[in-house]
mmCIF file of N, CA and C in Angstrom:
data_model
loop_
_atom_site.group_PDB
_atom_site.id
_atom_site.type_symbol
_atom_site.label_atom_id
_atom_site.label_comp_id
_atom_site.label_asym_id
_atom_site.label_seq_id
_atom_site.Cartn_x
_atom_site.Cartn_y
_atom_site.Cartn_z
ATOM 1 N N MET A 70 78.623 -9.566 -56.577
ATOM 2 C CA MET A 70 79.075 -10.006 -55.287
ATOM 3 C C MET A 70 80.585 -9.879 -55.078
ATOM 4 N N GLY A 71 81.083 -9.368 -54.074
ATOM 5 C CA GLY A 71 82.489 -9.092 -54.268
ATOM 6 C C GLY A 71 83.073 -8.246 -55.162
ATOM 7 N N GLY A 72 84.335 -8.459 -55.515
ATOM 8 C CA GLY A 72 84.917 -7.353 -56.376
ATOM 9 C C GLY A 72 86.036 -6.522 -55.753
ATOM 10 N N THR A 73 86.321 -5.426 -56.209
ATOM 11 C CA THR A 73 87.215 -4.510 -55.658
ATOM 12 C C THR A 73 86.767 -3.065 -55.556
ATOM 13 N N THR A 74 87.086 -2.290 -54.881
ATOM 14 C CA THR A 74 86.834 -0.827 -54.661
ATOM 15 C C THR A 74 87.638 0.159 -55.578
ATOM 16 N N ASP A 75 88.808 -0.390 -55.987
ATOM 17 C CA ASP A 75 89.635 0.641 -56.882
ATOM 18 C C ASP A 75 90.858 -0.510 -57.396
ATOM 19 N N GLY A 76 90.490 -1.811 -57.568
ATOM 20 C CA GLY A 76 91.657 -2.779 -58.167
ATOM 21 C C GLY A 76 92.394 -3.185 -57.279
ATOM 22 N N THR A 77 92.266 -2.764 -55.876
ATOM 23 C CA THR A 77 93.454 -3.128 -55.236
ATOM 24 C C THR A 77 92.510 -3.841 -53.832
ATOM 25 N N ASN A 78 91.301 -3.330 -53.353
ATOM 26 C CA ASN A 78 90.894 -3.718 -52.176
ATOM 27 C C ASN A 78 89.522 -4.687 -52.200
ATOM 28 N N ALA A 79 89.724 -5.868 -52.083
ATOM 29 C CA ALA A 79 88.450 -6.867 -52.202
ATOM 30 C C ALA A 79 87.422 -6.454 -51.334
ATOM 31 N N VAL A 80 86.334 -6.510 -51.715
ATOM 32 C CA VAL A 80 85.135 -6.151 -50.801
ATOM 33 C C VAL A 80 84.170 -7.231 -50.524
ATOM 34 N N ASN A 81 83.470 -7.271 -49.368
ATOM 35 C CA ASN A 81 82.382 -8.145 -49.307
ATOM 36 C C ASN A 81 80.904 -7.977 -49.404
ATOM 37 N N THR A 82 80.589 -6.794 -50.167
ATOM 38 C CA THR A 82 79.369 -6.234 -50.445
ATOM 39 C C THR A 82 78.700 -7.261 -51.686
ATOM 40 N N ALA A 83 77.412 -7.310 -51.492
ATOM 41 C CA ALA A 83 76.483 -8.082 -52.261
ATOM 42 C C ALA A 83 75.569 -7.291 -52.825
ATOM 43 N N VAL A 84 75.379 -6.513 -53.940
ATOM 44 C CA VAL A 84 74.257 -5.857 -54.244
ATOM 45 C C VAL A 84 73.453 -6.702 -55.632
ATOM 46 N N GLN A 85 72.341 -6.075 -55.690
ATOM 47 C CA GLN A 85 71.760 -6.666 -56.983
ATOM 48 C C GLN A 85 70.917 -5.644 -57.652
ATOM 49 N N ALA A 86 70.576 -5.738 -58.965
ATOM 50 C CA ALA A 86 69.887 -4.753 -59.960
ATOM 51 C C ALA A 86 69.359 -5.779 -61.229
ATOM 52 N N PRO A 87 68.115 -5.001 -61.433
ATOM 53 C CA PRO A 87 67.413 -5.645 -62.624
ATOM 54 C C PRO A 87 68.122 -5.192 -63.866
ATOM 55 N N MET A 88 68.046 -5.967 -65.048
ATOM 56 C CA MET A 88 68.323 -5.539 -66.389
ATOM 57 C C MET A 88 67.571 -4.290 -66.781
ATOM 58 N N CYS A 89 67.934 -3.274 -67.495
ATOM 59 C CA CYS A 89 67.159 -2.158 -67.953
ATOM 60 C C CYS A 89 66.444 -2.471 -68.998
ATOM 61 N N THR A 90 65.307 -2.650 -69.080
ATOM 62 C CA THR A 90 64.369 -2.914 -70.406
ATOM 63 C C THR A 90 63.187 -2.011 -70.436
ATOM 64 N N GLY A 91 62.821 -1.637 -71.729
ATOM 65 C CA GLY A 91 61.705 -0.816 -72.084
ATOM 66 C C GLY A 91 62.452 0.405 -72.891
ATOM 67 N N THR A 92 61.412 1.384 -73.062
ATOM 68 C CA THR A 92 61.881 2.686 -73.542
ATOM 69 C C THR A 92 63.172 3.056 -73.146
ATOM 70 N N GLY A 93 63.990 4.014 -73.987
ATOM 71 C CA GLY A 93 65.190 4.431 -73.548
ATOM 72 C C GLY A 93 66.407 3.276 -73.012
ATOM 73 N N CYS A 94 66.189 2.192 -72.709
ATOM 74 C CA CYS A 94 67.275 1.224 -72.254
ATOM 75 C C CYS A 94 67.891 0.553 -73.287
ATOM 76 N N SER A 95 69.194 0.157 -72.989
ATOM 77 C CA SER A 95 69.865 -0.788 -74.097
ATOM 78 C C SER A 95 70.708 -1.648 -73.035
ATOM 79 N N ALA A 96 70.348 -3.001 -73.382
ATOM 80 C CA ALA A 96 71.026 -3.977 -72.214
ATOM 81 C C ALA A 96 72.262 -3.802 -72.824
ATOM 82 N N PRO A 97 73.345 -4.053 -71.760
ATOM 83 C CA PRO A 97 73.199 -4.602 -70.342
ATOM 84 C C PRO A 97 73.156 -3.570 -69.334
ATOM 85 N N ASP A 98 72.453 -2.377 -69.632
ATOM 86 C CA ASP A 98 72.292 -1.541 -68.369
ATOM 87 C C ASP A 98 71.662 -2.243 -67.448
ATOM 88 N N LEU A 99 72.092 -1.724 -66.295
ATOM 89 C CA LEU A 99 71.469 -1.888 -64.768
ATOM 90 C C LEU A 99 70.682 -1.032 -64.217
ATOM 91 N N LYS A 100 69.717 -1.107 -63.352
ATOM 92 C CA LYS A 100 69.130 -0.112 -62.878
ATOM 93 C C LYS A 100 68.551 -0.587 -61.358
ATOM 94 N N ASN A 101 68.497 0.477 -60.488
ATOM 95 C CA ASN A 101 67.932 0.258 -59.105
ATOM 96 C C ASN A 101 68.834 -0.651 -58.396
ATOM 97 N N PHE A 102 70.217 -0.619 -58.136
ATOM 98 C CA PHE A 102 71.042 -1.283 -57.296
ATOM 99 C C PHE A 102 70.462 -1.412 -56.121
ATOM 100 N N SER A 103 70.243 -2.354 -55.351
ATOM 101 C CA SER A 103 70.113 -2.407 -53.612
ATOM 102 C C SER A 103 70.897 -3.634 -53.171
ATOM 103 N N SER A 104 70.849 -3.589 -52.018
ATOM 104 C CA SER A 104 71.600 -4.634 -51.150
ATOM 105 C C SER A 104 70.943 -5.821 -51.197
ATOM 106 N N ALA A 105 71.856 -6.981 -51.353
ATOM 107 C CA ALA A 105 71.225 -8.239 -51.313
ATOM 108 C C ALA A 105 71.020 -8.654 -49.984
ATOM 109 N N SER A 106 70.533 -9.705 -49.454
ATOM 110 C CA SER A 106 70.141 -10.002 -48.268
ATOM 111 C C SER A 106 71.202 -9.969 -47.076
ATOM 112 N N THR A 107 72.241 -10.261 -47.500
ATOM 113 C CA THR A 107 73.424 -10.162 -46.557
ATOM 114 C C THR A 107 74.854 -9.946 -47.520
ATOM 115 N N ASN A 108 75.632 -9.477 -46.470
ATOM 116 C CA ASN A 108 76.941 -9.502 -47.129
ATOM 117 C C ASN A 108 77.758 -10.616 -47.294
ATOM 118 N N LEU A 109 78.840 -10.885 -48.003
ATOM 119 C CA LEU A 109 79.847 -12.104 -48.095
ATOM 120 C C LEU A 109 80.441 -11.980 -46.660
ATOM 121 N N LEU A 110 80.878 -13.304 -46.199
ATOM 122 C CA LEU A 110 81.482 -13.309 -45.091
ATOM 123 C C LEU A 110 83.159 -13.088 -45.303
ATOM 124 N N VAL A 111 83.551 -13.193 -46.457
ATOM 125 C CA VAL A 111 84.963 -12.992 -46.789
ATOM 126 C C VAL A 111 84.892 -12.030 -48.008
ATOM 127 N N ALA A 112 85.765 -11.012 -47.670
ATOM 128 C CA ALA A 112 86.024 -10.008 -49.053
ATOM 129 C C ALA A 112 86.751 -10.849 -49.869
ATOM 130 N N ARG A 113 86.405 -11.024 -51.257
ATOM 131 C CA ARG A 113 86.846 -11.547 -52.418
ATOM 132 C C ARG A 113 86.707 -10.734 -53.586
ATOM 133 N N TYR A 114 87.812 -11.159 -54.658
ATOM 134 C CA TYR A 114 87.637 -10.721 -56.070
ATOM 135 C C TYR A 114 87.830 -11.862 -56.816
ATOM 136 N N LEU A 115 87.564 -11.945 -58.075
ATOM 137 C CA LEU A 115 87.731 -12.921 -59.307
ATOM 138 C C LEU A 115 87.169 -14.218 -58.531
ATOM 139 N N PRO A 116 86.279 -14.553 -57.691
ATOM 140 C CA PRO A 116 85.915 -15.914 -57.385
ATOM 141 C C PRO A 116 85.232 -16.626 -58.482
ATOM 142 N N GLY A 117 84.968 -17.872 -58.440
ATOM 143 C CA GLY A 117 84.022 -18.563 -59.218
ATOM 144 C C GLY A 117 82.727 -18.404 -58.960
ATOM 145 N N PHE A 118 81.671 -18.524 -59.646
ATOM 146 C CA PHE A 118 80.372 -18.156 -59.398
ATOM 147 C C PHE A 118 79.345 -18.841 -59.987
ATOM 148 N N THR A 119 78.225 -19.536 -59.285
ATOM 149 C CA THR A 119 77.134 -19.890 -59.934
ATOM 150 C C THR A 119 75.955 -19.755 -59.169
ATOM 151 N N ARG A 120 74.873 -19.847 -59.733
ATOM 152 C CA ARG A 120 73.490 -19.631 -59.108
ATOM 153 C C ARG A 120 72.679 -20.936 -59.265
ATOM 154 N N ALA A 121 72.050 -21.406 -58.117
ATOM 155 C CA ALA A 121 70.962 -22.722 -58.016
ATOM 156 C C ALA A 121 69.872 -22.239 -57.165
ATOM 157 N N GLY A 122 68.761 -22.135 -57.613
ATOM 158 C CA GLY A 122 67.596 -21.732 -57.178
ATOM 159 C C GLY A 122 67.728 -20.355 -56.541
ATOM 160 N N ALA A 123 67.392 -20.153 -55.212
ATOM 161 C CA ALA A 123 67.591 -18.856 -54.747
ATOM 162 C C ALA A 123 68.937 -18.443 -54.309
ATOM 163 N N PHE A 124 69.889 -19.302 -54.392
ATOM 164 C CA PHE A 124 71.364 -19.047 -53.648
ATOM 165 C C PHE A 124 72.204 -19.005 -54.846
ATOM 166 N N PHE A 125 73.218 -18.011 -54.345
ATOM 167 C CA PHE A 125 74.481 -17.553 -55.258
ATOM 168 C C PHE A 125 75.578 -18.321 -54.496
ATOM 169 N N TYR A 126 76.580 -19.034 -55.171
ATOM 170 C CA TYR A 126 77.410 -19.913 -54.755
ATOM 171 C C TYR A 126 78.637 -18.984 -55.249
ATOM 172 N N LEU A 127 79.694 -18.709 -54.418
ATOM 173 C CA LEU A 127 81.121 -18.134 -54.666
ATOM 174 C C LEU A 127 82.396 -19.210 -54.148
ATOM 175 N N VAL A 128 83.192 -19.461 -55.089
ATOM 176 C CA VAL A 128 84.138 -20.422 -54.738
ATOM 177 C C VAL A 128 85.634 -19.746 -55.117
ATOM 178 N N GLY A 129 86.329 -19.854 -54.081
ATOM 179 C CA GLY A 129 87.987 -19.253 -54.243
ATOM 180 C C GLY A 129 87.750 -17.800 -54.462
ATOM 181 N N GLY A 130 88.647 -17.491 -55.199
ATOM 182 C CA GLY A 130 88.999 -15.998 -55.528
ATOM 183 C C GLY A 130 90.186 -15.395 -54.992
ATOM 184 N N ALA A 131 90.550 -14.281 -54.640
ATOM 185 C CA ALA A 131 91.813 -13.728 -53.946
ATOM 186 C C ALA A 131 91.226 -12.633 -53.007
ATOM 187 N N ASP A 132 91.961 -12.403 -52.127
ATOM 188 C CA ASP A 132 91.858 -11.437 -51.058
ATOM 189 C C ASP A 132 92.451 -10.156 -51.497
ATOM 190 N N SER A 133 92.527 -9.164 -50.580
ATOM 191 C CA SER A 133 93.097 -7.630 -50.990
ATOM 192 C C SER A 133 94.600 -7.893 -51.442
ATOM 193 N N SER A 134 95.234 -8.806 -50.761
ATOM 194 C CA SER A 134 96.735 -9.023 -51.146
ATOM 195 C C SER A 134 96.887 -10.071 -52.164
ATOM 196 N N GLY A 135 96.033 -10.257 -52.884
ATOM 197 C CA GLY A 135 96.135 -11.334 -54.022
ATOM 198 C C GLY A 135 96.417 -12.752 -53.444
ATOM 199 N N ASN A 136 96.374 -12.964 -52.421
ATOM 200 C CA ASN A 136 96.263 -14.449 -51.884
ATOM 201 C C ASN A 136 95.062 -15.154 -52.072
ATOM 202 N N PRO A 137 95.155 -16.488 -52.740
ATOM 203 C CA PRO A 137 94.303 -17.155 -53.022
ATOM 204 C C PRO A 137 93.371 -17.543 -51.653
ATOM 205 N N ILE A 138 91.916 -17.558 -52.049
ATOM 206 C CA ILE A 138 91.039 -17.968 -50.980
ATOM 207 C C ILE A 138 90.483 -19.365 -51.209
ATOM 208 N N ALA A 139 90.521 -20.213 -50.051
ATOM 209 C CA ALA A 139 90.178 -21.532 -50.254
ATOM 210 C C ALA A 139 88.986 -21.803 -49.476
ATOM 211 N N SER A 140 88.114 -21.010 -49.943
ATOM 212 C CA SER A 140 86.701 -21.273 -49.238
ATOM 213 C C SER A 140 85.474 -20.976 -50.261
ATOM 214 N N THR A 141 84.296 -21.555 -49.803
ATOM 215 C CA THR A 141 83.049 -21.404 -50.487
ATOM 216 C C THR A 141 82.062 -20.912 -49.688
ATOM 217 N N GLU A 142 81.153 -20.084 -50.218
ATOM 218 C CA GLU A 142 80.140 -19.448 -49.305
ATOM 219 C C GLU A 142 79.005 -19.231 -50.392
ATOM 220 N N ARG A 143 77.707 -19.048 -49.616
ATOM 221 C CA ARG A 143 76.618 -18.899 -50.391
ATOM 222 C C ARG A 143 75.883 -17.587 -49.838
ATOM 223 N N ASN A 144 74.963 -17.014 -50.765
ATOM 224 C CA ASN A 144 74.451 -15.778 -50.476
ATOM 225 C C ASN A 144 72.948 -15.874 -50.903
ATOM 226 N N VAL A 145 71.770 -15.658 -50.239
ATOM 227 C CA VAL A 145 70.398 -15.598 -50.763
ATOM 228 C C VAL A 145 70.258 -14.692 -51.677
ATOM 229 N N ARG A 146 69.755 -14.844 -52.941
ATOM 230 C CA ARG A 146 69.250 -13.839 -53.887
ATOM 231 C C ARG A 146 68.540 -12.869 -53.372
#
């Protein structure tokens, strides 16, 4: 969730993918990326992150200009 496109532009996308397991796979390979339920409300990178139940919580981080973000948001897994 979140991150940057090229090291400078914060994004608000949220995607998910399972760990690759089985023949021909070696962790931590990921496969079959798909969009999560919704995008983030604020484009951010380097946020604090935790999961509780079906929710992911993102705290702080920085915007595309490197300014600190003083907000928290959640996204459903």
